[in-house]
CSV table of C-alpha atoms and ligand atoms in Angstrom, one decimal:
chain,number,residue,atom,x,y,z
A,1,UNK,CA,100.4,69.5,81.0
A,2,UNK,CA,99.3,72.0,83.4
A,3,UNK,CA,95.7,73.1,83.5
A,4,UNK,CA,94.5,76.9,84.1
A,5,UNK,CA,91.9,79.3,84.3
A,6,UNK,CA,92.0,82.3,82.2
A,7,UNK,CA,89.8,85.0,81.0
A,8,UNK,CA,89.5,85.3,77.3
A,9,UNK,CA,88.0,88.7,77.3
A,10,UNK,CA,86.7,91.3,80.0
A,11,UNK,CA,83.8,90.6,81.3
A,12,UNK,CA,81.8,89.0,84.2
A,13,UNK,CA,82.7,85.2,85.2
A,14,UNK,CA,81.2,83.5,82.3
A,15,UNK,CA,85.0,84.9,80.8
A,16,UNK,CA,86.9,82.6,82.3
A,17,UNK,CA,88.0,79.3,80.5
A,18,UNK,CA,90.1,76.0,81.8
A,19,UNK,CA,92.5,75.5,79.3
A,20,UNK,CA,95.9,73.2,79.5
A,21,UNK,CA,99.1,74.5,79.5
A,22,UNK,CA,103.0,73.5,79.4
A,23,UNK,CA,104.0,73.4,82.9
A,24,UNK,CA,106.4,76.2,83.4
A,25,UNK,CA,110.0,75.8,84.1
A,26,UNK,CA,111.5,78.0,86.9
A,27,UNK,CA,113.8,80.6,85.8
A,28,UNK,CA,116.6,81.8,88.4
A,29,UNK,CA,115.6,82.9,91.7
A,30,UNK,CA,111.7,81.1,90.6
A,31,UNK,CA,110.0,78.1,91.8
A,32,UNK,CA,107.0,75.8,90.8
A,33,UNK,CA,104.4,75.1,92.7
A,34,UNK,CA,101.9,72.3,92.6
A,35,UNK,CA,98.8,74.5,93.7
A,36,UNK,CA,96.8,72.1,96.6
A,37,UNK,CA,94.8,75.1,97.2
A,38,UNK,CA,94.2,79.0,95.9
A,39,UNK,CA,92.4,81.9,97.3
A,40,UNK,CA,89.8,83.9,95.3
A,41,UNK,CA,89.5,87.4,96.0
A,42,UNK,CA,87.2,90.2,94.9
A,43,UNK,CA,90.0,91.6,93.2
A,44,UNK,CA,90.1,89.0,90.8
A,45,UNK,CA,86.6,89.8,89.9
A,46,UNK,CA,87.7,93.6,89.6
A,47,UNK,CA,90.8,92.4,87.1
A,48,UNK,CA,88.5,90.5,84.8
A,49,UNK,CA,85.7,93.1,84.5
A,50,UNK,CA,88.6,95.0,83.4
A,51,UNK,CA,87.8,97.7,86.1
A,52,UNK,CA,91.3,97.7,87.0
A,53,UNK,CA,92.4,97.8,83.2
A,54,UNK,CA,91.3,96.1,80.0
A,55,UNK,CA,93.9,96.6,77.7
A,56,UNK,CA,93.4,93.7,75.3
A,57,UNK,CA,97.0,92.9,74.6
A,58,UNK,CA,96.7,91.0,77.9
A,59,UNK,CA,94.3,88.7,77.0
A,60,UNK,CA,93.9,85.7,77.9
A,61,UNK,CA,94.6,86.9,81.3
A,62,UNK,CA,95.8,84.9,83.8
A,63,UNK,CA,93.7,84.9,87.0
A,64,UNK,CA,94.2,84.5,90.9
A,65,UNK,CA,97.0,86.5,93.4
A,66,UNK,CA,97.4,83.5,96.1
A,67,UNK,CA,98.2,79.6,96.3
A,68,UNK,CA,99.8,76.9,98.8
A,69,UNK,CA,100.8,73.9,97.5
A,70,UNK,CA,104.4,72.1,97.3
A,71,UNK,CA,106.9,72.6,95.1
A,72,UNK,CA,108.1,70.9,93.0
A,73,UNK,CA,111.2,72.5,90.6
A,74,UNK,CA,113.3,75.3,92.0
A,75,UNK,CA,115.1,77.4,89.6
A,76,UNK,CA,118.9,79.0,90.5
A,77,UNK,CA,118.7,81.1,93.6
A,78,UNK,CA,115.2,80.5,95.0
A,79,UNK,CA,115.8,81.7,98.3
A,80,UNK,CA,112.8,83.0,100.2
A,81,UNK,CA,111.9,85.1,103.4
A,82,UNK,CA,112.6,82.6,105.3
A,83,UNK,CA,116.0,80.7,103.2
A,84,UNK,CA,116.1,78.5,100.4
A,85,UNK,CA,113.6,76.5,99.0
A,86,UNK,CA,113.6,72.9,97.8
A,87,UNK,CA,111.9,70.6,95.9
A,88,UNK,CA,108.9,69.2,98.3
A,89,UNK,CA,108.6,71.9,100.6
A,90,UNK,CA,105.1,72.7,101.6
A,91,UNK,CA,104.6,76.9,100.6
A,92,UNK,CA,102.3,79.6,100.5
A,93,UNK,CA,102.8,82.0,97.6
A,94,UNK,CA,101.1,85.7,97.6
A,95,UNK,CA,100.8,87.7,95.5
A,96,UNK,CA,101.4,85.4,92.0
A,97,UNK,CA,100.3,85.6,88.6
A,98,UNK,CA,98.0,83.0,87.7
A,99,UNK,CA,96.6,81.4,91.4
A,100,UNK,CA,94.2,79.8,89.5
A,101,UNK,CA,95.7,76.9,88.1
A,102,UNK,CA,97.4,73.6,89.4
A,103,UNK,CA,100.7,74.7,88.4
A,104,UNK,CA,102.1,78.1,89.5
A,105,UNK,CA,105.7,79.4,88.8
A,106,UNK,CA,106.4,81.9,91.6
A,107,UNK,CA,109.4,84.1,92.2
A,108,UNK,CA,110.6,82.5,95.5
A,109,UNK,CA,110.8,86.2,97.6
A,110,UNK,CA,107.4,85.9,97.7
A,111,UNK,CA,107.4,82.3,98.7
A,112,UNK,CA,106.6,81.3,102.5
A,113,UNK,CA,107.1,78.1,104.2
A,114,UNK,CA,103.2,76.4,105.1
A,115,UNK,CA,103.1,75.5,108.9
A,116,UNK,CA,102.3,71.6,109.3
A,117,UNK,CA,99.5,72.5,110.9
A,118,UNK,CA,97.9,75.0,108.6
A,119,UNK,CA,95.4,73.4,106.4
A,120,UNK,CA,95.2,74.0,103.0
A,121,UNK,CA,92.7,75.9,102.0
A,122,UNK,CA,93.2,78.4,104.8
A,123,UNK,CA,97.3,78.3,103.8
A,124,UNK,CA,95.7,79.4,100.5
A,125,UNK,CA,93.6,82.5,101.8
A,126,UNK,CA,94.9,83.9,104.3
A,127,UNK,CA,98.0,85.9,102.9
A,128,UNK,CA,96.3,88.5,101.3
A,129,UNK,CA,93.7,89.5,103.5
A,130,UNK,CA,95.8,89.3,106.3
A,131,UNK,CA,98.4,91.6,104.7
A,132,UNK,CA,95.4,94.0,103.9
A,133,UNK,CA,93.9,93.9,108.1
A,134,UNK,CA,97.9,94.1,108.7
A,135,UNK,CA,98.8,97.0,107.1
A,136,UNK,CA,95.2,98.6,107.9
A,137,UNK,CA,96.0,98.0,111.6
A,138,UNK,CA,99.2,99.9,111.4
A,139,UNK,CA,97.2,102.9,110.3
A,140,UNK,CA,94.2,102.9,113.0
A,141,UNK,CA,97.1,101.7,115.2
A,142,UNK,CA,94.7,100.9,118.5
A,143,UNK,CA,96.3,100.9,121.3
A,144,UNK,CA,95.3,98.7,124.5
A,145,UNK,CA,92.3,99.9,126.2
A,146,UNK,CA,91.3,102.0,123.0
A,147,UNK,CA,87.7,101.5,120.3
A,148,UNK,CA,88.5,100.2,116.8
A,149,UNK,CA,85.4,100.2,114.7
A,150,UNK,CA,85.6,97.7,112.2
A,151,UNK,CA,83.0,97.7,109.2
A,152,UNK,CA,82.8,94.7,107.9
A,153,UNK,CA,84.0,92.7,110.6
A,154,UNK,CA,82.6,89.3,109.6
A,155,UNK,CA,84.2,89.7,105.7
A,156,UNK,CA,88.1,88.3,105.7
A,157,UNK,CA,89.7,91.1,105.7
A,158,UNK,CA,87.6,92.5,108.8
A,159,UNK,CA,87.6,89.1,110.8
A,160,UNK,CA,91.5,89.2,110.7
A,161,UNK,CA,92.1,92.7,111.5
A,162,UNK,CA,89.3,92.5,114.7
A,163,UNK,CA,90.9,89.3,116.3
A,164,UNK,CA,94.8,91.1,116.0
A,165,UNK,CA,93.3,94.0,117.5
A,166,UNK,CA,91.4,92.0,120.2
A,167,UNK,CA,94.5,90.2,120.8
A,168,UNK,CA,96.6,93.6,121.3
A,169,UNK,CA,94.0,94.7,123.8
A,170,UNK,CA,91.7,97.2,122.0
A,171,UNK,CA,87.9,96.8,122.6
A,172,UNK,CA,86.6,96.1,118.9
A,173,UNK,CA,83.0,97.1,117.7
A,174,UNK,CA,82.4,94.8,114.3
A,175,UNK,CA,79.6,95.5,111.8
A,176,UNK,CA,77.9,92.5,110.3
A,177,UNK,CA,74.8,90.9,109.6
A,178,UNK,CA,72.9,89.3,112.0
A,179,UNK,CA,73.9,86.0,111.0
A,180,UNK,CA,77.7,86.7,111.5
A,181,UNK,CA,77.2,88.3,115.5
A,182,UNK,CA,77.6,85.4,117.3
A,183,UNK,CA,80.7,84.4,115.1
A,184,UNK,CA,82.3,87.8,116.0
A,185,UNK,CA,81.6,87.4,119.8
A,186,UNK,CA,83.4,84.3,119.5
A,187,UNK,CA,86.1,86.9,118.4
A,188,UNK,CA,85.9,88.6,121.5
A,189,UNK,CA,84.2,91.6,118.9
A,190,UNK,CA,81.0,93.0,119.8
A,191,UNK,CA,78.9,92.8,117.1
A,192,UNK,CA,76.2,95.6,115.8
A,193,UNK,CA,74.3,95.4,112.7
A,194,UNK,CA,74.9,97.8,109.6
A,195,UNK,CA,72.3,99.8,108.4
A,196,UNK,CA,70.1,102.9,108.9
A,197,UNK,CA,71.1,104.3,112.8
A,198,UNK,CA,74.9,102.9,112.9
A,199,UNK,CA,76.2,105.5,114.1
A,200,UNK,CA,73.5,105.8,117.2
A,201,UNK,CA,74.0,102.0,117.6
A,202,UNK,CA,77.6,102.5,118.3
A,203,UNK,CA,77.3,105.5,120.0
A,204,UNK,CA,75.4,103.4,122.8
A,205,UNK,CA,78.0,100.6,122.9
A,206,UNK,CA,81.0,103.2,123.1
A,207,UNK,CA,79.7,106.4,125.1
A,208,UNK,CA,83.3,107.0,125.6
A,209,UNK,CA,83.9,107.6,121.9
A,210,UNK,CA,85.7,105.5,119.0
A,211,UNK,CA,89.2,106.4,119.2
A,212,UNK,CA,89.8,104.4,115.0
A,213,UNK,CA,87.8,102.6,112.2
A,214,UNK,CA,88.9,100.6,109.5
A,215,UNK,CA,86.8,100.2,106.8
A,216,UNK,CA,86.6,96.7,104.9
A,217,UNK,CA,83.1,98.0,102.9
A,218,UNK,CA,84.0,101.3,101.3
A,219,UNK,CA,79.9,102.3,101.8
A,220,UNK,CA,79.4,106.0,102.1
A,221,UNK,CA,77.7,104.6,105.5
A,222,UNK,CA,81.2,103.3,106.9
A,223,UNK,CA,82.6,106.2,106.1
A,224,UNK,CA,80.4,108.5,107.2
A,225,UNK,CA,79.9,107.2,110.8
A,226,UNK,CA,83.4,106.8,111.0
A,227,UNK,CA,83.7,110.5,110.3
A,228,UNK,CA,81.2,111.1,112.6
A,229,UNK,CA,82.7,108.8,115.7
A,230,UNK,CA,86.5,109.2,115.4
A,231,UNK,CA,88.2,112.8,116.3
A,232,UNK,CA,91.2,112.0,114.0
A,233,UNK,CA,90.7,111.3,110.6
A,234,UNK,CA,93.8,110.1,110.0
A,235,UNK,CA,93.0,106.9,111.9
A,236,UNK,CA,89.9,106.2,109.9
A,237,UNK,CA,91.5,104.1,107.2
A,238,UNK,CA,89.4,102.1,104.2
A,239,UNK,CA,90.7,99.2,101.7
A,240,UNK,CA,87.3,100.2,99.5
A,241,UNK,CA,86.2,103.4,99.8
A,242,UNK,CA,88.1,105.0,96.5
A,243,UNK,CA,85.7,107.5,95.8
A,244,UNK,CA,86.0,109.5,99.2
A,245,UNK,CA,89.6,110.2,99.0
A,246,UNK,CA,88.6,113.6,99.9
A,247,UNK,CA,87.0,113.1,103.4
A,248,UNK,CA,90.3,113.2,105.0
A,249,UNK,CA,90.8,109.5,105.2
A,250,UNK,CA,93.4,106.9,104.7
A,251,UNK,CA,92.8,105.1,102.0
A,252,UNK,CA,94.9,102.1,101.6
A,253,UNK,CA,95.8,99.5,98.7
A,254,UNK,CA,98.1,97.1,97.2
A,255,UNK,CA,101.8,97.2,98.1
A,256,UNK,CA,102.9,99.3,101.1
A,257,UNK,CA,107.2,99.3,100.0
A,258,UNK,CA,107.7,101.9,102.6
A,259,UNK,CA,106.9,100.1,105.6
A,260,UNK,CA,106.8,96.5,104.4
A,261,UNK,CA,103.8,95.6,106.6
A,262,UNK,CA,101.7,93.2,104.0
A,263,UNK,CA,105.3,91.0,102.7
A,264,UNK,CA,106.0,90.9,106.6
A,265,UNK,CA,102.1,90.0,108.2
A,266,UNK,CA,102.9,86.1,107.3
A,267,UNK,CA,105.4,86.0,110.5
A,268,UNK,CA,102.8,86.7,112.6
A,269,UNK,CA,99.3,85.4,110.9
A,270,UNK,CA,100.7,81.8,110.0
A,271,UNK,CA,102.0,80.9,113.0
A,272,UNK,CA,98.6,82.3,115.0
A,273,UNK,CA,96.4,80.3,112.4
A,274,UNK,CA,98.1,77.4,112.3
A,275,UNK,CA,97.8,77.2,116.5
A,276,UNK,CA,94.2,78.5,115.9
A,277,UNK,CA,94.6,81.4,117.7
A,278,UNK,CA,93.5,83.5,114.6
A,279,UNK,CA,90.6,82.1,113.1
A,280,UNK,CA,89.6,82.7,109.3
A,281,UNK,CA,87.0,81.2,108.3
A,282,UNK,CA,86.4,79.7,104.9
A,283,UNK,CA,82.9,79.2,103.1
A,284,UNK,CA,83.1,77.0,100.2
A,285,UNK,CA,85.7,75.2,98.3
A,286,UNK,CA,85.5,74.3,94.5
A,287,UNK,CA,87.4,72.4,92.2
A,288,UNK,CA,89.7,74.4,89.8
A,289,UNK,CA,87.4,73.7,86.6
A,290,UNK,CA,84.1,75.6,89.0
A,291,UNK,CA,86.2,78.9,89.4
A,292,UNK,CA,83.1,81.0,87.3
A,293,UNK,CA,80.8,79.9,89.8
A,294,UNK,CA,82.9,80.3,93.1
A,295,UNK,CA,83.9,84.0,91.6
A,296,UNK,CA,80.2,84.9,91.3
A,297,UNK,CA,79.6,83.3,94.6
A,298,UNK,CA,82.7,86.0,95.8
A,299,UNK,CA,81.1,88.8,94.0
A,300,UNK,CA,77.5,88.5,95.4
A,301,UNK,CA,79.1,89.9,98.7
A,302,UNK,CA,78.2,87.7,101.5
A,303,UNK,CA,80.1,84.4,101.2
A,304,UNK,CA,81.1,84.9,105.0
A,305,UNK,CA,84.3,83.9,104.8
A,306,UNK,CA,86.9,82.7,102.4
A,307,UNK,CA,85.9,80.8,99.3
A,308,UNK,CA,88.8,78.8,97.4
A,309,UNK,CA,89.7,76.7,94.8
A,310,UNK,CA,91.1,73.1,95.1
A,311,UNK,CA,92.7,71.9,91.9
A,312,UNK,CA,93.7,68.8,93.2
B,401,NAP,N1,92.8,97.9,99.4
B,401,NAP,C1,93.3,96.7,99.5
B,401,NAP,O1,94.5,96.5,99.6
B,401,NAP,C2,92.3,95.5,99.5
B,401,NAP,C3,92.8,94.2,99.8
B,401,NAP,C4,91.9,93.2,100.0
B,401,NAP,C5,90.5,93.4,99.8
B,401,NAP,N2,90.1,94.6,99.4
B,401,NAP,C6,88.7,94.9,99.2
B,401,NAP,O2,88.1,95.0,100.5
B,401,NAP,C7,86.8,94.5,100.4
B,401,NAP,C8,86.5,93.4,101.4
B,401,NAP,O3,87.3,92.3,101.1
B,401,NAP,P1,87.0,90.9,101.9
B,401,NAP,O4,87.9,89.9,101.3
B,401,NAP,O5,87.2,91.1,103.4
B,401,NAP,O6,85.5,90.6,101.5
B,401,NAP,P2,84.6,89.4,102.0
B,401,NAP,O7,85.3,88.4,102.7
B,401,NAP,O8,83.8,89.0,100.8
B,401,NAP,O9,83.6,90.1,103.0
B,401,NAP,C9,82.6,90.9,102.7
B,401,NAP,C10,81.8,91.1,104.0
B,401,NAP,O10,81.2,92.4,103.9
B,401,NAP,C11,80.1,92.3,104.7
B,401,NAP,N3,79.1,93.3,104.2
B,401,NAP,C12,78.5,93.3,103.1
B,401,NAP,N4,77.8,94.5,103.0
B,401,NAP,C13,78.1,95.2,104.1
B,401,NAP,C14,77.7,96.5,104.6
B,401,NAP,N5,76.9,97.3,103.9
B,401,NAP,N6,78.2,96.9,105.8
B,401,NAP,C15,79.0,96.1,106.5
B,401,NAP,N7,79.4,94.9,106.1
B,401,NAP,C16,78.9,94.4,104.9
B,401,NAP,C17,79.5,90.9,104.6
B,401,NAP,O11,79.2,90.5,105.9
B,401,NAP,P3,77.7,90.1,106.3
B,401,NAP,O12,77.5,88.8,105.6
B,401,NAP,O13,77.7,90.1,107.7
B,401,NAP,O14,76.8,91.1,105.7
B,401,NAP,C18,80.7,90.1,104.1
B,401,NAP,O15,81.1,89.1,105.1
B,401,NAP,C19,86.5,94.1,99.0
B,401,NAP,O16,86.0,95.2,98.3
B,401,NAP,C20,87.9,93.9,98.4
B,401,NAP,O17,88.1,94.1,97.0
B,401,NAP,C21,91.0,95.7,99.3
């Protein structure tokens, strides 16, 4: 049997139940995966509140958008991005239906080989945020020499996007708490609290002006003194800040078919994290049957990195 979490009604994390299952069989072009390791994101929070729909008829719900683990049964066809996938191959899956669990079936074109080095819990983490802080990189697009501000530069999404753009030679200011600045130095980001006087606090590390911002926060402040500090709105882009679709920026989310930027950020991020030249760092583990209390841990806002189950 296969064990998983679902949520047996909308509502806060006290929904979700472990329950046993028949492990799947892979259908064509699918594979199974024994889940070592699967990301929680806010989003899964957002799905079981029913914020994001709560159309009973879905109920139970499965929960969770990313694993790595290895597979074990490959239906007909299961090629991948990167060529066919066989039986013990050590994968990273994003996005799935169902993270949460120690059995996944996956369709295998969004399967991706694991780099030996990678460890697990990172393998299972890092795909969405770092298709997120991909694709809202290729909106600020900074070029060398050029200001990113990043709000929320110590969450996952926001620690991702800052070290790619430090890499590609833009001088990135981060907000964070206190408690995350020297972590972002260590980044090469220079760090400046949130809060009442941003924008003057920014001002005084850039007096040459912000040329982008990505926003990780979605606060009427990020948005604001992004407004305020970058000439072209069109490079202010936010993965949160739904209600000011109006201001003129770009707000991004989910799937970006046009360009293909999220599906394609795994060539770059895995090979960086695995040689640990991209760091992401990640807060707390929990075994599968803890889920309700690492998804409240998630959705009190400050975990400071990733937080993920490990089901076995
Ligand atoms: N649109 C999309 O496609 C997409 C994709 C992925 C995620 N998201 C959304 O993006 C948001 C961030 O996701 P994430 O995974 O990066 O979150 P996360 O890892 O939980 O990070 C949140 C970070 O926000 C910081 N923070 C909290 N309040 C802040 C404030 N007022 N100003 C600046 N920073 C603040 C915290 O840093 P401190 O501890 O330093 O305060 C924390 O580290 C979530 O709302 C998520 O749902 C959207």
């Amino acid at each position: 049997m296969a064990t998983k979490v679902v949520a047996t009604a909308f509502g806060g994390p006290e929904v979700l139940s472990v329950v046993e299952a028949e492990v799947p069989q892979p259908g064509p072009g699918e594979v199974v995966i024994a889940v070592k390791a699967a990301g929680i994101n806010l989003f899964d929070y957002k799905v079981i509140t029913g914020a994001v729909g709560a159309d009973p008829a879905r109920l139970p719900l499965p929960v969770g958008l990313e694993v790595a683990g290895v597979v074990t049964a490959v239906g007909p066809d299961a090629v991948g991005p990167a060529g066919p996938i066989g039986v013990g191959d050590e994968v990273i899956a994003a996005p799935v239906a169902g993270g949460y669990a120690d059995t996944v079936t996956a369709p295998a074109r969004v399967v991706v080989p694991k780099p030996p080095a990678l460890d697990w819990p990172v393998a299972g983490s890092i795909l969405l945020v770092g298709g997120t802080a991909a694709h809202a990189l290729q909106v600020a697009a900074p070029k060398p020499g050029e200001t990113l501000l990043v709000h929320g530069a110590a969450g996952s999404v926001g620690q991702i996007a800052a070290q790619v753009a430090v890499q590609d030679g833009a001088r990135v200011i981060g907000t964070a708490g206190e408690s995350n600045h020297e972590l972002l130095r260590s980044y090469g980001v220079i760090p400046v609290t949130y809060g009442a006087g941003l924008a003057d606090r920014v001002r005084a590390l850039a007096p040459e002006g912000v040329d982008a911002a990505i926003d990780t926060i979605g606060t009427d402040e990020a948005v604001d003194v992004s407004l305020e500090l970058v000439a072209d709105h069109a490079r202010i882009v936010s993965i949160a800040a739904f209600g000011r679709g109006d201001s003129g920026i770009v707000l991004i989310s989910g799937d970006d078919p046009a360009t293909n930027v999220r599906a394609e950020a795994w060539r770059r991020l895995l090979p960086a994290a695995a040689d640990g030249s991209l760091k992401l760092v990640v807060a707390r583990t929990y075994p599968l049957a803890e889920a309700a209390e690492a998804l409240r841990f998630v959705r009190d806002g400050h975990a400071g990195g990733k937080v993920v189950l490990l089901p076995s």
